[in-house]
Coordinates of C-alpha atoms and ligand atoms in Angstrom, one line a residue:
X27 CA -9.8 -15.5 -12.4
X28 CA -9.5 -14.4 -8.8
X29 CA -7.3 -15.0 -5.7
X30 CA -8.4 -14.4 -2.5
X31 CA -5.5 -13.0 -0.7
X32 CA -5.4 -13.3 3.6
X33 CA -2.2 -12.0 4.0
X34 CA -1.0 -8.0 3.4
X35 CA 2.3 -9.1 3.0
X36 CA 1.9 -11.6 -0.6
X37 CA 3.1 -9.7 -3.8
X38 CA -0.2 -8.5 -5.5
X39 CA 1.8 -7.2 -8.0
X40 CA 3.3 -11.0 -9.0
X41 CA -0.1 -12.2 -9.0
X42 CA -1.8 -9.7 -11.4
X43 CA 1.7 -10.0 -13.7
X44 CA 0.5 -13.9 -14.6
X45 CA -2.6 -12.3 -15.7
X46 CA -4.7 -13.3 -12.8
X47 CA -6.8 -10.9 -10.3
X48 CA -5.5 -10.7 -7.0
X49 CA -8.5 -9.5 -3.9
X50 CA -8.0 -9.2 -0.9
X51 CA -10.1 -10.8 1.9
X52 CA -11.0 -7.7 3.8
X53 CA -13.0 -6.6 1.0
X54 CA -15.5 -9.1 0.5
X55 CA -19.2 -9.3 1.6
X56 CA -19.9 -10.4 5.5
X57 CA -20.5 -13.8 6.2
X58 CA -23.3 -15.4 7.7
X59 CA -23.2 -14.0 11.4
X60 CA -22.6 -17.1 13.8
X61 CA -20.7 -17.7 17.0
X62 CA -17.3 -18.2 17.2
X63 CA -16.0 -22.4 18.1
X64 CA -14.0 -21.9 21.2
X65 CA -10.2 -20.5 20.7
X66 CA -10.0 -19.9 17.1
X67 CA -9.6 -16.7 15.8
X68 CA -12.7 -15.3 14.0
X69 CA -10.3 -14.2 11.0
X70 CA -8.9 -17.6 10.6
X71 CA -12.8 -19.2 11.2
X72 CA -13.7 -16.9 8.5
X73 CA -10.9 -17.9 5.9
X74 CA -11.6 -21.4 6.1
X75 CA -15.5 -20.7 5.9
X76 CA -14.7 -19.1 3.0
X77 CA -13.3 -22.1 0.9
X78 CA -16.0 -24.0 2.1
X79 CA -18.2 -22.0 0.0
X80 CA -19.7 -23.4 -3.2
X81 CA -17.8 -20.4 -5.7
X82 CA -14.7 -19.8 -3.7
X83 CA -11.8 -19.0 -5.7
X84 CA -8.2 -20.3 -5.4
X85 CA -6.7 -18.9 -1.9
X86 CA -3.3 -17.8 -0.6
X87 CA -3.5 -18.3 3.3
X88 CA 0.0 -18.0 5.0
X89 CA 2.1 -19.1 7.9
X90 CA 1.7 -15.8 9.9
X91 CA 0.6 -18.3 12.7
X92 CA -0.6 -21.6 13.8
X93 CA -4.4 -20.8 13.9
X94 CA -3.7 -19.8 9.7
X95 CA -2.0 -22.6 9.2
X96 CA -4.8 -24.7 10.5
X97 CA -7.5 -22.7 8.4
X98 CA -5.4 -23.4 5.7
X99 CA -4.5 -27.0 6.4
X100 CA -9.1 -27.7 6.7
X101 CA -9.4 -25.6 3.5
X102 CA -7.3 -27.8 1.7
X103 CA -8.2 -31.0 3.0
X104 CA -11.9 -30.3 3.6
X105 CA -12.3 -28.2 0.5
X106 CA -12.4 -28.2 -2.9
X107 CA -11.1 -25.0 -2.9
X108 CA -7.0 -24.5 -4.5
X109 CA -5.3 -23.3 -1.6
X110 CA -1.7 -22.1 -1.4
X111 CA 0.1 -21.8 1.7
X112 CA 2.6 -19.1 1.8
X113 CA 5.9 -19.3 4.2
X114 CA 5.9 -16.1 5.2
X115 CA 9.5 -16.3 7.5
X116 CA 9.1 -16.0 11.0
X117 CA 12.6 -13.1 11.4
X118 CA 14.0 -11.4 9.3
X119 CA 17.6 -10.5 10.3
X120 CA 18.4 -13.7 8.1
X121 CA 20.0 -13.6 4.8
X122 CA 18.0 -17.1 4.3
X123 CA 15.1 -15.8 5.8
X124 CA 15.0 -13.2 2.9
X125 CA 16.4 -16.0 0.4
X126 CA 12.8 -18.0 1.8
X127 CA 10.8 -15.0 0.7
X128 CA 12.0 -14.9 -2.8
X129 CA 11.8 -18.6 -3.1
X130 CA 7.8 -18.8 -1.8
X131 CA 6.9 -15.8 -4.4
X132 CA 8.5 -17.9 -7.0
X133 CA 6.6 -21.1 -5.8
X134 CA 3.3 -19.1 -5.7
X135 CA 4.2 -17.9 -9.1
X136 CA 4.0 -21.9 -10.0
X137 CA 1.2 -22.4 -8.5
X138 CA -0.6 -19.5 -10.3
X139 CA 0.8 -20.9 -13.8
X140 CA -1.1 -24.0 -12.6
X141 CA -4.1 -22.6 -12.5
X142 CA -3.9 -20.7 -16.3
X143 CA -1.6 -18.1 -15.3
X144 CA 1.6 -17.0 -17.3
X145 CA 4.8 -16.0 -15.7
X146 CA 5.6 -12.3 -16.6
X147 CA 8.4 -10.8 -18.5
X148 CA 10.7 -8.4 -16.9
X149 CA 8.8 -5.4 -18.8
X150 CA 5.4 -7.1 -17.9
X151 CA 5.9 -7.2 -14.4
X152 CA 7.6 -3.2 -14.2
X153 CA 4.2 -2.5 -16.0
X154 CA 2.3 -3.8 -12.7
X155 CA 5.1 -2.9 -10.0
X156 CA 4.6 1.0 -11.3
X157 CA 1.0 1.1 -11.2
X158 CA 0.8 -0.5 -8.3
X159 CA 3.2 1.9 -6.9
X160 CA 1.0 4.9 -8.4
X161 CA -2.2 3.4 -6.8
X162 CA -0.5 3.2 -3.1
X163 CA 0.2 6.7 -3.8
X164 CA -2.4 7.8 -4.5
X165 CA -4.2 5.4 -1.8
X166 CA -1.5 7.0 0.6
X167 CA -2.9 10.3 -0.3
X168 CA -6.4 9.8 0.1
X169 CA -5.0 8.5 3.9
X170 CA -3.6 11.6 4.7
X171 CA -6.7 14.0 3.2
X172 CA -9.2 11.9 5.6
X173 CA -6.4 12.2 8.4
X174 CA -6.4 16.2 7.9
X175 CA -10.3 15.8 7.9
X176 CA -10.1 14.2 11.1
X177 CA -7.6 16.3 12.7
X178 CA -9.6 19.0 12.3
X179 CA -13.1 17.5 14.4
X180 CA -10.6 17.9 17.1
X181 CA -11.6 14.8 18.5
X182 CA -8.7 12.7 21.6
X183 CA -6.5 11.9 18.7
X184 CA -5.7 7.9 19.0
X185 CA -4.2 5.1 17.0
X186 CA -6.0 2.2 15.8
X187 CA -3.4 -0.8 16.3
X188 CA -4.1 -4.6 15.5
X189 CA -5.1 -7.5 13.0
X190 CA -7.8 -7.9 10.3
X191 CA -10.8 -6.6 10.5
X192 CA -13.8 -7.9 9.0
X193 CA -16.7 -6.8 6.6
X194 CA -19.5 -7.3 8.9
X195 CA -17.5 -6.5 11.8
X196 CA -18.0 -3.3 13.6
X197 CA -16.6 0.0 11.8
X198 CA -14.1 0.7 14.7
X199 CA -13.1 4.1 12.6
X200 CA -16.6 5.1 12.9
X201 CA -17.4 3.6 16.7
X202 CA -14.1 5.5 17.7
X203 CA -15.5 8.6 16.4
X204 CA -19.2 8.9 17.4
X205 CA -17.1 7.8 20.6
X206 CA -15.7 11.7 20.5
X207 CA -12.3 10.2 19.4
X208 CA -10.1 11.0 16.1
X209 CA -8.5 8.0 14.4
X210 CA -5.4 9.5 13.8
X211 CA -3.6 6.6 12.8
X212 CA -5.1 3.1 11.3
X213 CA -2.1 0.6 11.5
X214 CA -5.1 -2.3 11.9
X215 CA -5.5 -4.7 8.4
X216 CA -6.4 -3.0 6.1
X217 CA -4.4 0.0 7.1
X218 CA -1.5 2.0 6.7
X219 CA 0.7 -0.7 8.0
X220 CA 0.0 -2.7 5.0
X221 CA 0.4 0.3 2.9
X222 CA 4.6 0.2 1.5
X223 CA 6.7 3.0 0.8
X224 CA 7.4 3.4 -2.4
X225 CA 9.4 1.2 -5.1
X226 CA 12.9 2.1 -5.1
X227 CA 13.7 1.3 -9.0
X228 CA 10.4 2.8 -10.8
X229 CA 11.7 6.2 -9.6
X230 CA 15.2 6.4 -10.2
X231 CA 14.7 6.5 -14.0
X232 CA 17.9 4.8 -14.8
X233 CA 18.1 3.3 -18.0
X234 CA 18.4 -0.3 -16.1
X235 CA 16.2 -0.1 -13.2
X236 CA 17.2 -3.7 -12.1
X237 CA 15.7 -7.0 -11.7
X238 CA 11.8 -6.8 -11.3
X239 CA 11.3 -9.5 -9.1
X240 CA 14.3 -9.4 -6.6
X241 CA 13.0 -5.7 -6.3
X242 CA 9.7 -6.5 -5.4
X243 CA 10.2 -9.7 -3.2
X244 CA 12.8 -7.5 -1.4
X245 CA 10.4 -4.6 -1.0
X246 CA 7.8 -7.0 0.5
X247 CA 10.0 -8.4 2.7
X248 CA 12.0 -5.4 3.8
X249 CA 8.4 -3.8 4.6
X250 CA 7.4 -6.4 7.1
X251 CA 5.0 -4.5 9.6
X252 CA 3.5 -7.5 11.6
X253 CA 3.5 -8.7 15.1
X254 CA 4.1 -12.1 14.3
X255 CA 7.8 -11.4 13.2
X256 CA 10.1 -11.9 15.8
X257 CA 11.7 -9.9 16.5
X258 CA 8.6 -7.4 16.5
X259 CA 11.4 -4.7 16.5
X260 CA 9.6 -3.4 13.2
X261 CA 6.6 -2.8 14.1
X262 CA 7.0 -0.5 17.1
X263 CA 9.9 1.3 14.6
X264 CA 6.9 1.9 12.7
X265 CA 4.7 3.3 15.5
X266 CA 7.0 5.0 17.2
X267 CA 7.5 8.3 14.8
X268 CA 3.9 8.3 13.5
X269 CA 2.2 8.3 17.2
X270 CA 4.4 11.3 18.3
X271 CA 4.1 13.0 14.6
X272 CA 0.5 12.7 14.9
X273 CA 0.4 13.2 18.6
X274 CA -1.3 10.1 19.5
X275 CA -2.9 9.7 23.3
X276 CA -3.7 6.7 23.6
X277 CA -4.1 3.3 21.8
X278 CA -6.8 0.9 20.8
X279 CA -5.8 -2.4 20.2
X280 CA -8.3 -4.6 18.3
X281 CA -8.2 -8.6 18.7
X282 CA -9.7 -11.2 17.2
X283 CA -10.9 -13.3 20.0
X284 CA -8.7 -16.2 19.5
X285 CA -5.3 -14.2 18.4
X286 CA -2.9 -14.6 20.8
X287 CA -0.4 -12.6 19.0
X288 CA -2.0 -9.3 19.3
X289 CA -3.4 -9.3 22.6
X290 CA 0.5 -9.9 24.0
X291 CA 1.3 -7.1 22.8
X292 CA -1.0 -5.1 24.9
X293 CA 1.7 -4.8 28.0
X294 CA 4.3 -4.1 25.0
X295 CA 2.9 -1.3 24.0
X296 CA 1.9 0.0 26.9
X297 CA 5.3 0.0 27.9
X298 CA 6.8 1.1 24.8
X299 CA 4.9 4.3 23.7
X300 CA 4.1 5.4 27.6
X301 CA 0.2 5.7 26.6
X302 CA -3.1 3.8 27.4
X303 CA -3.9 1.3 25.6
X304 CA -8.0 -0.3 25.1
X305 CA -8.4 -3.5 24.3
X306 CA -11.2 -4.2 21.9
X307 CA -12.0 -8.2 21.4
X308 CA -14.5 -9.5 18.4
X309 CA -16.8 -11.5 19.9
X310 CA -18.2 -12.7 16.4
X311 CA -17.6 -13.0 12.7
X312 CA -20.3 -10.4 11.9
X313 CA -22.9 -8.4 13.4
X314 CA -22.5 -6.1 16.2
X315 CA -20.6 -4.9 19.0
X316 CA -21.3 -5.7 22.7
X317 CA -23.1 -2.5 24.2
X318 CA -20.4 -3.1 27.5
X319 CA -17.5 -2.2 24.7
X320 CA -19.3 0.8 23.1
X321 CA -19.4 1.7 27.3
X322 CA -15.7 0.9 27.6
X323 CA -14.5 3.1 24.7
X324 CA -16.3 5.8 25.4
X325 CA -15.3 6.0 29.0
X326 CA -11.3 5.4 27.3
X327 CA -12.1 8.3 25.0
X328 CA -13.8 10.8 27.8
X329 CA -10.4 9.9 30.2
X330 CA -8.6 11.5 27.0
X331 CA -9.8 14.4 26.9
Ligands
SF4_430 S1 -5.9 -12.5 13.8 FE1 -4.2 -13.4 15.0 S2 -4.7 -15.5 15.3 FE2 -6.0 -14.7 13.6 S3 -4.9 -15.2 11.7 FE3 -4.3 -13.1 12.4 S4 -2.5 -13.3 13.6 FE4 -3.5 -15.3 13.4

């Protein structure tokens, strides 16, 4: 059976070690194109559209905000769709707000025994952690092979910053680069952001590598790269080394029309990183792009240069 995950930051590793098939959102076919209800976020819209679809399979939204929550709260009252609402903590500097993370993966882990799956054993769940682990390698590779490909076109390197994007949206990777631009870094969803480092147990080879899951639900939580965290501190953390590393000129932000959260951060990181920043707004769920924002990035890209 499938999950539909929303969120970059639930364990896939936990969900595939009850035996169940974790898929993330971002990957599945575009929607119907339609015009977005006033205020909501086209990300959310498109989450709760989703469980309002005949096949829709169980769904993990999460508390990253309030326009989630209220997808998720419609999904499951409006619905027959299983939905699961994760509580992803708000900071982070908390021991409880870590002890809250481990506590939700275990109450997902219930809900996923619910609905057929069975909770791993320690050796079951190292067997997922490590090839999960060697598929973000090897993901994290690929990244960095299509980053020296795009290096070399010698296009105004720039960084793609912001929230989900959609199947159906525009390719903003592709629109930056017909644009003259080089997409040097992708920390939008999915991206590198979403991308962790590493496991630290799998690689130390010790005969006791340690408890599976605290490892993983403190990997997840440790690797946080979000804007709705407060504080944010992470994120720009983040940025910071890989724009100068990858010597980033200026920024594109992308919103979803609706999301708040992203577009205050505009000013933010403006401010932080001393470089221009474009802000690029979905106007739907699917379909095009609005030929005054194809005008507007290329004009952003050409002042690169
Ligand atoms: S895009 Fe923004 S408003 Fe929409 S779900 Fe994500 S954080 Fe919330």
């Amino acid at each position: 059976m499938e999950i539909i995950v929303t969120s970059p930051w639930t364990p896939l590793e936990w969900i595939e070690a009850h035996g169940l098939e974790p898929r993330g959102v971002w990957g599945l076919p575009a929607c119907d194109r339609h015009a977005l209800a006033e205020g909501v976020c086209a990300f959310a819209q498109r989450l709760r559209a989703l469980a309002g679809t005949p096949s829709s399979q169980p769904m993990i939204f999460t508390t990253a905000c309030d326009q989630m929550r209220r997808a998720a709260d419609a999904a499951a009252e409006e619905t027959a769709t299983k939905v699961f609402l994760f509580n992803l903590p708000a900071t982070w500097k908390t021991p409880a707000a870590r002890r809250l993370y481990h506590q939700e993966v275990k109450r997902l882990g219930r809900f996923l025994e619910r609905l057929g799956g069975r909770a791993p054993d320690a050796a079951g769940l190292w067997s997922v952690m490590r090839d999960h682990d060697r598929r973000r390698q090897a993901e994290r590779a690929r990244a960095s092979l299509e980053k020296a490909g795009r290096t070399a076109s010698r296009g105004a390197p720039l960084a793609l910053v912001g929230g989900p994007a959609l199947p159906g949206q525009p390719n903003l990777c592709e629109l930056i680069e017909a644009a003259g631009g080089t997409v040097a870094l992708n920390a939008a969803e999915p991206g590198e952001r979403g991308l962790l480092p590493p496991l630290p147990g799998p690689q130390t080879g010790r005969a006791d590598p340690g408890d599976p899951f605290a490892i993983l639900c403190d990997h997840y939580f440790d690797h946080i790269i979000d804007v709705f965290q407060r504080p944010n501190s992470r994120l720009y953390e983040w940025l910071g080394p890989r724009l100068t590393e990858r010597r980033v000129r200026g920024l594109v932000l992308w919103v979803q029309v609706g999301c708040d959260l992203w577009r205050a951060e505009a000013m933010s990181l403006r401010e932080a990183f001393g470089l221009p920043v474009l802000v690029l707004e979905s106007t739907e769920t699917g379909g095009g792009f609005a030929a005054r924002d194809l005008n507007r990035l290329s004009a952003f890209i050409e002042s690169l240069r």
